[in-house]
PDB file of C-alpha atoms and ligand atoms in Angstrom:
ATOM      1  CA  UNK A   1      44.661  26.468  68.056  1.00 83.00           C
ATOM      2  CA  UNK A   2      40.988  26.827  68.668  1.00 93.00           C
ATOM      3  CA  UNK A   3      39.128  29.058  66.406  1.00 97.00           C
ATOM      4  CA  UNK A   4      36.493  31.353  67.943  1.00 98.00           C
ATOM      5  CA  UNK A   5      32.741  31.349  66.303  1.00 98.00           C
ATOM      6  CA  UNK A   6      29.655  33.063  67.014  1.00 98.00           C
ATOM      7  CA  UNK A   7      26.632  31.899  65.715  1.00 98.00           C
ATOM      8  CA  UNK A   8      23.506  33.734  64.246  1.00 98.00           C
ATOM      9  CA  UNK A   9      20.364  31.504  65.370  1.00 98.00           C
ATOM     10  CA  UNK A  10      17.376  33.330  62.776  1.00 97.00           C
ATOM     11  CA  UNK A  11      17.799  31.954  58.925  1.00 97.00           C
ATOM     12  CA  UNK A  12      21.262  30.830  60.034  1.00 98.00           C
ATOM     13  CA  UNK A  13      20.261  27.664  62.264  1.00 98.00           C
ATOM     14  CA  UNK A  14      16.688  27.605  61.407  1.00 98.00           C
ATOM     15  CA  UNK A  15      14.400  28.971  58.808  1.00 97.00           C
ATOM     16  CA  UNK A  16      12.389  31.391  60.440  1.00 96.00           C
ATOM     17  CA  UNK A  17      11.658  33.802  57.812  1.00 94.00           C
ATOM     18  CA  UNK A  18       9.758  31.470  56.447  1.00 95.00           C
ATOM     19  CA  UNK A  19       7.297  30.858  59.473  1.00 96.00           C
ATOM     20  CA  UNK A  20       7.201  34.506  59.393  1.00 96.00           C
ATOM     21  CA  UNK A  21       5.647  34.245  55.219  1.00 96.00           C
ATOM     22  CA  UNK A  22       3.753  31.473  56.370  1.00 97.00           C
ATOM     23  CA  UNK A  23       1.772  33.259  58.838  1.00 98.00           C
ATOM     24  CA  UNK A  24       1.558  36.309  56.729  1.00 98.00           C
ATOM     25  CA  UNK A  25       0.015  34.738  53.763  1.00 98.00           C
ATOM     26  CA  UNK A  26      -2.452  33.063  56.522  1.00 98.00           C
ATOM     27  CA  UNK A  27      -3.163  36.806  57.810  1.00 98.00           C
ATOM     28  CA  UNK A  28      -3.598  37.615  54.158  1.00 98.00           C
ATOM     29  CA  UNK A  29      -6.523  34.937  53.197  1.00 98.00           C
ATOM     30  CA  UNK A  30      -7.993  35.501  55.977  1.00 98.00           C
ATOM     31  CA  UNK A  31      -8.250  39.112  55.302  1.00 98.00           C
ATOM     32  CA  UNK A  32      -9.501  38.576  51.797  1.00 98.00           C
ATOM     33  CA  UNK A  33     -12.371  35.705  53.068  1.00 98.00           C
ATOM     34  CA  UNK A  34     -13.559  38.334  55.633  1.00 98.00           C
ATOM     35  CA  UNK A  35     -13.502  41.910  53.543  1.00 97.00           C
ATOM     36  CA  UNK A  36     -13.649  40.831  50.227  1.00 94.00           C
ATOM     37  CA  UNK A  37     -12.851  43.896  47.662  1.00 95.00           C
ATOM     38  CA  UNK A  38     -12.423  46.089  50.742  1.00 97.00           C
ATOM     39  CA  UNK A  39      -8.914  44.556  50.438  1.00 97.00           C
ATOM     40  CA  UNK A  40      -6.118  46.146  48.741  1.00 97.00           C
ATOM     41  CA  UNK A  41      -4.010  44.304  45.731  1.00 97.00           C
ATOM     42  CA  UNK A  42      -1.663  41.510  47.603  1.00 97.00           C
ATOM     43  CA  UNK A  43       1.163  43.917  46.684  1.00 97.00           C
ATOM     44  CA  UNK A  44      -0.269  47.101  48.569  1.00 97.00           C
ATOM     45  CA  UNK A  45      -1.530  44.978  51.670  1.00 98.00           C
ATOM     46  CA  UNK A  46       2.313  42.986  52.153  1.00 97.00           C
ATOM     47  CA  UNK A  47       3.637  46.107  51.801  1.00 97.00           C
ATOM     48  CA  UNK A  48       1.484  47.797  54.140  1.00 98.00           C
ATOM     49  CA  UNK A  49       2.010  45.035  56.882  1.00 97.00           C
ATOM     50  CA  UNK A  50       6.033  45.362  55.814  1.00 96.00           C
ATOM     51  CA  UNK A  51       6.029  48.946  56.709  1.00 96.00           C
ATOM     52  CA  UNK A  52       4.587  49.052  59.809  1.00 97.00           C
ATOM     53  CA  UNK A  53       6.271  46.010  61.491  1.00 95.00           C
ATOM     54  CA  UNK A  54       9.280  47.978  60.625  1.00 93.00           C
ATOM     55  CA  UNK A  55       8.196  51.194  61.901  1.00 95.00           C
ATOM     56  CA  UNK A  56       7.053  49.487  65.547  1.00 93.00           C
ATOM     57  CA  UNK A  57      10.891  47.924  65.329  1.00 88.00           C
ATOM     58  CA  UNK A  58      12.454  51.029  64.990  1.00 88.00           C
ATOM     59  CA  UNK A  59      10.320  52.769  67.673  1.00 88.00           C
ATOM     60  CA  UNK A  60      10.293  49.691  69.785  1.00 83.00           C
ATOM     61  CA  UNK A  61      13.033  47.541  69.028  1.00 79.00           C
ATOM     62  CA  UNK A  62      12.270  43.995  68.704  1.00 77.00           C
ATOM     63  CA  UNK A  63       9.196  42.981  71.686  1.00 82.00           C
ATOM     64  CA  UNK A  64       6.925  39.599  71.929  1.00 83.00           C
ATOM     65  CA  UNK A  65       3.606  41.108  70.664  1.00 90.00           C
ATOM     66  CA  UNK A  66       4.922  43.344  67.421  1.00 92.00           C
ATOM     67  CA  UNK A  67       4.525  40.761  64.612  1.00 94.00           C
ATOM     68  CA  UNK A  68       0.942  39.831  65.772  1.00 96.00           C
ATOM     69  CA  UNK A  69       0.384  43.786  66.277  1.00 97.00           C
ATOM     70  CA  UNK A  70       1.335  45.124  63.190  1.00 97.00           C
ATOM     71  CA  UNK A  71      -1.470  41.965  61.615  1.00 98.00           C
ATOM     72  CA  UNK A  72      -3.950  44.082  63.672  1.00 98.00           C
ATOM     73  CA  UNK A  73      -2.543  47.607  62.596  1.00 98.00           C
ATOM     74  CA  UNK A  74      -2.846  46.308  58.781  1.00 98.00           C
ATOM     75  CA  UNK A  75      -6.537  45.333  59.555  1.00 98.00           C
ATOM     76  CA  UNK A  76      -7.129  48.853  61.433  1.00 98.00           C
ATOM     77  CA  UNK A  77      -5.519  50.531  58.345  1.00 98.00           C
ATOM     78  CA  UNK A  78      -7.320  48.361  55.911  1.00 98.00           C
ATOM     79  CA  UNK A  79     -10.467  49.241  57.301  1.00 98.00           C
ATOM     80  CA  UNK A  80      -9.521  52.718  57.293  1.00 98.00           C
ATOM     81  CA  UNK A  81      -8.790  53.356  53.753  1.00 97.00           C
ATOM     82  CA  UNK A  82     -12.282  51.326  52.789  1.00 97.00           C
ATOM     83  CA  UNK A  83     -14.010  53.291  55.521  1.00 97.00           C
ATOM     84  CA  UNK A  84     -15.263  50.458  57.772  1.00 97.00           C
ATOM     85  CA  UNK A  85     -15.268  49.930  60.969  1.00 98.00           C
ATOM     86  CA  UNK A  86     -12.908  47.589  62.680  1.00 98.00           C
ATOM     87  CA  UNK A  87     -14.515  44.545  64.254  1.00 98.00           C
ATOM     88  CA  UNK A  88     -13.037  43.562  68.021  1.00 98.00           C
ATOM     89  CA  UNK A  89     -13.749  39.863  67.352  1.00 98.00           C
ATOM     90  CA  UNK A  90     -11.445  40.195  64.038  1.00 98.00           C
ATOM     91  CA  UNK A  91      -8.781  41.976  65.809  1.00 98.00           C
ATOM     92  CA  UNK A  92      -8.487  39.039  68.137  1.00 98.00           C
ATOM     93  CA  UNK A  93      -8.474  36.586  65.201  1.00 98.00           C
ATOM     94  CA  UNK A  94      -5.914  38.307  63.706  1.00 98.00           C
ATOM     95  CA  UNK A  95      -3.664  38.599  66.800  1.00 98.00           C
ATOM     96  CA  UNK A  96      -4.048  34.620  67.386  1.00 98.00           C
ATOM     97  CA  UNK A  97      -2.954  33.879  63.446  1.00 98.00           C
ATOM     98  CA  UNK A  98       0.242  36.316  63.980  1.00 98.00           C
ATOM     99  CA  UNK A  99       1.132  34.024  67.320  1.00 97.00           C
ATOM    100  CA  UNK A 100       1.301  31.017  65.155  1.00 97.00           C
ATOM    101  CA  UNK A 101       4.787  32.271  64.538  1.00 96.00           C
ATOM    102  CA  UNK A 102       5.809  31.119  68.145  1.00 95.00           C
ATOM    103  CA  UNK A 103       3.753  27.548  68.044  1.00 96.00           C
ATOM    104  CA  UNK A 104       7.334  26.342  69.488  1.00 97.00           C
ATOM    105  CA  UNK A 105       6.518  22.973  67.161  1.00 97.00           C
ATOM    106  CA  UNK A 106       7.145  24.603  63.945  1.00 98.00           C
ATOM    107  CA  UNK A 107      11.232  24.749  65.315  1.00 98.00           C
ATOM    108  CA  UNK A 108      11.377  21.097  66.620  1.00 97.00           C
ATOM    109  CA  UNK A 109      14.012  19.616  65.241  1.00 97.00           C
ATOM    110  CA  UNK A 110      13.702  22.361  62.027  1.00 98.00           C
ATOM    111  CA  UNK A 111      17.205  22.792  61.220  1.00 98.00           C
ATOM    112  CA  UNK A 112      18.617  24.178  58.390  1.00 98.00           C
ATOM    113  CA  UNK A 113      20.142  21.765  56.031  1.00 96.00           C
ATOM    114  CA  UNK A 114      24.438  20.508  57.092  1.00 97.00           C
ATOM    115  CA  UNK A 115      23.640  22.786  60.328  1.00 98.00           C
ATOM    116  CA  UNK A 116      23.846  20.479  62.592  1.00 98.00           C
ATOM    117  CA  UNK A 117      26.797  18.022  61.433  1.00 98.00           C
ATOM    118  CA  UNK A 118      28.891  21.480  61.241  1.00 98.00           C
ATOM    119  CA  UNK A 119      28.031  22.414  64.192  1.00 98.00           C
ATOM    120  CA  UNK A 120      28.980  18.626  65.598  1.00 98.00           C
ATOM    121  CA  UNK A 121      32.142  18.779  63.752  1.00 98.00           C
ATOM    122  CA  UNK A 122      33.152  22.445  65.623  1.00 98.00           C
ATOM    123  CA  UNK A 123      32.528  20.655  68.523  1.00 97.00           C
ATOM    124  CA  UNK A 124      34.500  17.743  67.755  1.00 97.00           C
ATOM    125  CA  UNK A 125      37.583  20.118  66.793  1.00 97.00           C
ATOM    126  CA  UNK A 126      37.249  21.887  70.196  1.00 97.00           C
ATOM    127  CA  UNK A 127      36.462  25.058  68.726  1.00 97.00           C
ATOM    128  CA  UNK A 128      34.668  27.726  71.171  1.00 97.00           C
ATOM    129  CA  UNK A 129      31.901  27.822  69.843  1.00 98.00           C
ATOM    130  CA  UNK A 130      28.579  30.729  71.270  1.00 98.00           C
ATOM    131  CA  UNK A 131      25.275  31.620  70.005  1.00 98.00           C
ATOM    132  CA  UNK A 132      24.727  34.737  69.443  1.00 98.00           C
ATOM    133  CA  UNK A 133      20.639  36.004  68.426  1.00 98.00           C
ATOM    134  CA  UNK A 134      18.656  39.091  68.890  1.00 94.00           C
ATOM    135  CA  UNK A 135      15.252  39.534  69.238  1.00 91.00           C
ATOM    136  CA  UNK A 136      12.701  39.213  72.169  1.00 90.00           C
ATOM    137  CA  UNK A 137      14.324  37.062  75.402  1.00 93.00           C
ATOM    138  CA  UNK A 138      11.664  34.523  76.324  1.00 93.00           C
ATOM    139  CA  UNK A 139      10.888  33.535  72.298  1.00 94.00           C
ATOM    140  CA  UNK A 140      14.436  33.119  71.516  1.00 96.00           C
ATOM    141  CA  UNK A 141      15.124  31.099  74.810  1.00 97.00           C
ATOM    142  CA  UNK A 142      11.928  29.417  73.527  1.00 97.00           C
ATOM    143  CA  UNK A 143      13.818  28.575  70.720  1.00 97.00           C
ATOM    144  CA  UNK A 144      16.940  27.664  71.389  1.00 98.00           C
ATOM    145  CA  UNK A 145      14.891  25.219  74.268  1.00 98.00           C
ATOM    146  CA  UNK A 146      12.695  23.596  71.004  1.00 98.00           C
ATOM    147  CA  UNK A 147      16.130  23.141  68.990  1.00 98.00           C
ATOM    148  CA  UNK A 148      17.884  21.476  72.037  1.00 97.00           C
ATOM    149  CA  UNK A 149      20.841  23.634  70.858  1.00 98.00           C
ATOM    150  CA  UNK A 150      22.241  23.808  74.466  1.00 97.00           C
ATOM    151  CA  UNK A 151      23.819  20.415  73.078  1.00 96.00           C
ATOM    152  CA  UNK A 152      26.074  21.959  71.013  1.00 98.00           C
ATOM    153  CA  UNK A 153      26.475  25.738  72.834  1.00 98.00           C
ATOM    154  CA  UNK A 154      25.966  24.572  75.954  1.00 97.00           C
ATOM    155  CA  UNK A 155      26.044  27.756  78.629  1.00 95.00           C
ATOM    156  CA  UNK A 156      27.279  30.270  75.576  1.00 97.00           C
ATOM    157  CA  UNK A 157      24.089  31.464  74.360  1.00 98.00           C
ATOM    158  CA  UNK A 158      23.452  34.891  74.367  1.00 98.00           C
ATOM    159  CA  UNK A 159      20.347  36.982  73.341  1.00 97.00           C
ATOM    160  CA  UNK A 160      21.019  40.676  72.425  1.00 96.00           C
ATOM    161  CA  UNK A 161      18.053  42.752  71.620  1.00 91.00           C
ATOM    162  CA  UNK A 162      20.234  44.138  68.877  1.00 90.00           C
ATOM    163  CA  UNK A 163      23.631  43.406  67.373  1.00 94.00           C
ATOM    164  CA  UNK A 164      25.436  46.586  66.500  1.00 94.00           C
ATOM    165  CA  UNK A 165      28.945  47.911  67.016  1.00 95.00           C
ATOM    166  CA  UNK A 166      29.270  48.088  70.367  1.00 96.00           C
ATOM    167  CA  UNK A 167      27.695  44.500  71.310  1.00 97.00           C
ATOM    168  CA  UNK A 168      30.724  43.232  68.944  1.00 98.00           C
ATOM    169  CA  UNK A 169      33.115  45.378  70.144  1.00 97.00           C
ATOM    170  CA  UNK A 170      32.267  44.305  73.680  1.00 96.00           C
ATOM    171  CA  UNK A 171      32.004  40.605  73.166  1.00 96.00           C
ATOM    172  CA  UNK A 172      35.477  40.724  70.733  1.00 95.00           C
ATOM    173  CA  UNK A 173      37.437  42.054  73.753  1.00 94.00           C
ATOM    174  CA  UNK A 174      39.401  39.550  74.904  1.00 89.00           C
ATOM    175  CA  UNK A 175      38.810  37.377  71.825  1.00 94.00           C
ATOM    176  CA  UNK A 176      41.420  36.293  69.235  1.00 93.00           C
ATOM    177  CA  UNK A 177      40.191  36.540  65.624  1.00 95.00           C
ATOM    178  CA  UNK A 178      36.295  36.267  66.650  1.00 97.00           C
ATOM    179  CA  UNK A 179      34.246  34.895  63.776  1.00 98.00           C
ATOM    180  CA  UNK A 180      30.802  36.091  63.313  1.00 98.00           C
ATOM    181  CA  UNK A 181      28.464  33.512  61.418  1.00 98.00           C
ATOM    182  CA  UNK A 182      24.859  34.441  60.148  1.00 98.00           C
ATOM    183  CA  UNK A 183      22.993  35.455  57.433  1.00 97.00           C
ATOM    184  CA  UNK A 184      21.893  39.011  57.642  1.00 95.00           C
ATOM    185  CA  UNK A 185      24.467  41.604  56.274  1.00 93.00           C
ATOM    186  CA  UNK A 186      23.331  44.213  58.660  1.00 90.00           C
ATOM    187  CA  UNK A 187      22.621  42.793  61.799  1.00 93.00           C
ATOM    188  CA  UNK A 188      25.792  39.826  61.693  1.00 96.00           C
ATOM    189  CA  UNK A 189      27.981  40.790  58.921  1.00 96.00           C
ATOM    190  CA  UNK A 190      28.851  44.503  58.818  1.00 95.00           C
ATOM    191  CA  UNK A 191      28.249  45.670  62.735  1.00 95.00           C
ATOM    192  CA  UNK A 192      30.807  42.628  63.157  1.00 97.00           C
ATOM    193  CA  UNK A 193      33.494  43.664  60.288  1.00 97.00           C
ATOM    194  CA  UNK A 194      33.558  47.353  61.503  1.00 96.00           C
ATOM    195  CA  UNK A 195      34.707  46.225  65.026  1.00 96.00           C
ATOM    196  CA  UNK A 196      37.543  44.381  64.075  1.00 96.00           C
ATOM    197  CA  UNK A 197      36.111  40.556  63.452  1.00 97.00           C
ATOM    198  CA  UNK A 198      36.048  38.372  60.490  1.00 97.00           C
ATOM    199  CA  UNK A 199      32.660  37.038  59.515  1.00 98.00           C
ATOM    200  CA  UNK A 200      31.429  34.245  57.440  1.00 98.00           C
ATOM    201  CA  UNK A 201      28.513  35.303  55.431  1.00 97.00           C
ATOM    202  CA  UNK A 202      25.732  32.601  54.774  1.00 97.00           C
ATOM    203  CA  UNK A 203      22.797  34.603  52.868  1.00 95.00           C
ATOM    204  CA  UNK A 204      19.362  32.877  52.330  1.00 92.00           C
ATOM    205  CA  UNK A 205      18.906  31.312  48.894  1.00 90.00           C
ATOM    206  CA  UNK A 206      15.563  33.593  48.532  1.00 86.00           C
ATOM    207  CA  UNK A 207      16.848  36.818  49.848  1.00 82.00           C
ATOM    208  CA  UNK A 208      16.277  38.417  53.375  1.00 77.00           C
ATOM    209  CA  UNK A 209      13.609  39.903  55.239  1.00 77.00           C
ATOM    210  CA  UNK A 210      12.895  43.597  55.216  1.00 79.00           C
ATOM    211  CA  UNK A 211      14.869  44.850  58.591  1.00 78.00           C
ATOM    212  CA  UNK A 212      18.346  43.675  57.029  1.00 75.00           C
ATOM    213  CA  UNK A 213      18.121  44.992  53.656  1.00 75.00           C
ATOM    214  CA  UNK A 214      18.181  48.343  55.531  1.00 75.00           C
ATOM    215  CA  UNK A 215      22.047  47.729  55.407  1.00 67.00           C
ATOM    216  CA  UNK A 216      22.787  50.838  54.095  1.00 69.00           C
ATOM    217  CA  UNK A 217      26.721  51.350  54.272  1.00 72.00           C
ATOM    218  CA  UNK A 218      28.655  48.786  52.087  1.00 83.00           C
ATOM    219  CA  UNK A 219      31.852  47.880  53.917  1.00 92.00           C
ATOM    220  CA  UNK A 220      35.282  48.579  52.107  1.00 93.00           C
ATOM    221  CA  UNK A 221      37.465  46.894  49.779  1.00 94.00           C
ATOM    222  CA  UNK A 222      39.847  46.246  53.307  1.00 95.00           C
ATOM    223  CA  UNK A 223      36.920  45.138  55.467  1.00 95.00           C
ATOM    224  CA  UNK A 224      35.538  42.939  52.608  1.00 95.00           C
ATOM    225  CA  UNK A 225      38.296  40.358  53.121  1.00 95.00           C
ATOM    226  CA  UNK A 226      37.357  40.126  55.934  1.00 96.00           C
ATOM    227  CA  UNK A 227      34.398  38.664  54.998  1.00 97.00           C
ATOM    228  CA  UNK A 228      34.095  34.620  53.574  1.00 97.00           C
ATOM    229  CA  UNK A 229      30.572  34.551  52.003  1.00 96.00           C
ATOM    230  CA  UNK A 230      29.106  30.878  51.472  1.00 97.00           C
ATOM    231  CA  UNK A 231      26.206  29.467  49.992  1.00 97.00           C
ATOM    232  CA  UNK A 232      25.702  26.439  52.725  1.00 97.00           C
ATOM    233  CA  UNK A 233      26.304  26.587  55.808  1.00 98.00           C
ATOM    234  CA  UNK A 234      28.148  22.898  56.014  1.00 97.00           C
ATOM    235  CA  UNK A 235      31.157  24.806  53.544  1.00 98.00           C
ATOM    236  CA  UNK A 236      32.753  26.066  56.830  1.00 98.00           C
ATOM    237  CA  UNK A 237      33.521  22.313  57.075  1.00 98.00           C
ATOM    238  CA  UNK A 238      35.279  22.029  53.686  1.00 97.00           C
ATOM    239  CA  UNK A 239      36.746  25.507  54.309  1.00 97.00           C
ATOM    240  CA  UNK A 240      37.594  25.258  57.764  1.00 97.00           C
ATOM    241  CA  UNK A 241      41.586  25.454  56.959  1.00 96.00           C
ATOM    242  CA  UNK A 242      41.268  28.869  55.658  1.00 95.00           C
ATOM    243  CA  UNK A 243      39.861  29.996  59.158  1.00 95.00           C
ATOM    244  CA  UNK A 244      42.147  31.774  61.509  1.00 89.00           C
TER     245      UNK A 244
HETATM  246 MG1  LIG B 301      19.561  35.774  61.100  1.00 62.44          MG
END
């Protein structure tokens, strides 16, 4: 019988936490070369940008110009506490380091490692097989373009601006024993276990970004066997036969 997967694209397929350090220790350099002392500790300043990304997310959901923005809102609040005056021609510098994280050529062909032989060998076993990614639409599209995953998913992509209960619960409908796949406990893992579906639970070697370790309820003992937590995402090859 064909199993039913879908597939987180962020950390899961390819690394894009990463990019998103990448840029930020850019932003943070740059910051340093400009204002010199002015600058709080690393610490304070990664922390600072942390918290207000995650404050426009939760006001704003996920939207094309927040990472850039909350570079600028650092600066802004940077400049604040050292009591100097913002410069316009910084704020634009700043904006056009936090777009590096959509240079679409950082993604070509940047899979994660035994991604794409599993996902050849779902195909090859007939398996339905959709991905499933939040965020903004036109960068993930973007994305999923770069990574020619189309290949593989071919018209089942699909591009939520969140996954929570009720995306799941929709989706799972008509679904036999629907498989979530991804890497974030919040966002793939526990929205998908509450409504019903298994998951398989591939966590980044370095931990996760600040949005998912906001997973604040820890699922039960029941809806934790549910749950088949891997450390690579090629095991749901050698593990396939315990999937339903
Ligand atoms: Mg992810």
């Amino acid at each position: 019988m064909k199993k039913n997967f879908f597939i987180d694209l962020d950390d899961t397929i390819t690394p894009t936490g990463y990019r998103y350090s990448q840029v930020t220790c850019e932003f943070c350099h740059y910051l340093y070369d400009k204002l010199d002392r002015n600058v709080p500790f690393i610490r304070e300043l990664v922390l600072l940008q942390t918290d207000l990304d995650l404050k426009l997310i939760k006001k704003q959901k996920f939207f094309k110009t927040r990472f850039p923005y909350s570079l600028v809102l650092t600066y802004k609040e940077v400049c604040r506490k050292a009591g100097i005056k913002p410069q316009k021609e910084m704020e634009r510098e700043i904006k056009k380091i936090g777009e590096r994280v959509f240079d679409m050529s950082y993604y070509e062909g940047n899979y994660i490692e035994g991604v794409e032989e599993t996902l050849e060998f779902l195909v090859s076993q007939q398996d339905n097989i959709t991905l499933l990614t939040m965020g903004d639409e036109l960068v993930q599209s973007n994305k999923i373009k770069t990574l020619d995953l189309k290949k593989y998913f071919k018209k089942n992509t699909i591009i939520v601006p969140e996954k929570n209960e009720q995306v799941y619960k929709t989706l799972g409908k008509e679904i036999q024993n629907p498989y979530m796949v991804g890497d974030s406990k919040k966002s793939d893992i526990n929205h998908s276990v509450r409504s019903g579906w298994n998951a398989i639970w591939v966590p980044m070697p370095g931990g996760t970004w600040a949005h998912d370790q906001q997973a604040k309820e820890e699922l039960t003992e029941e809806e934790l066997k549910r749950v088949m937590k891997i450390k690579e995402f090629k095991e749901i090859i050698s593990r396939y036969d315990e999937i339903k």
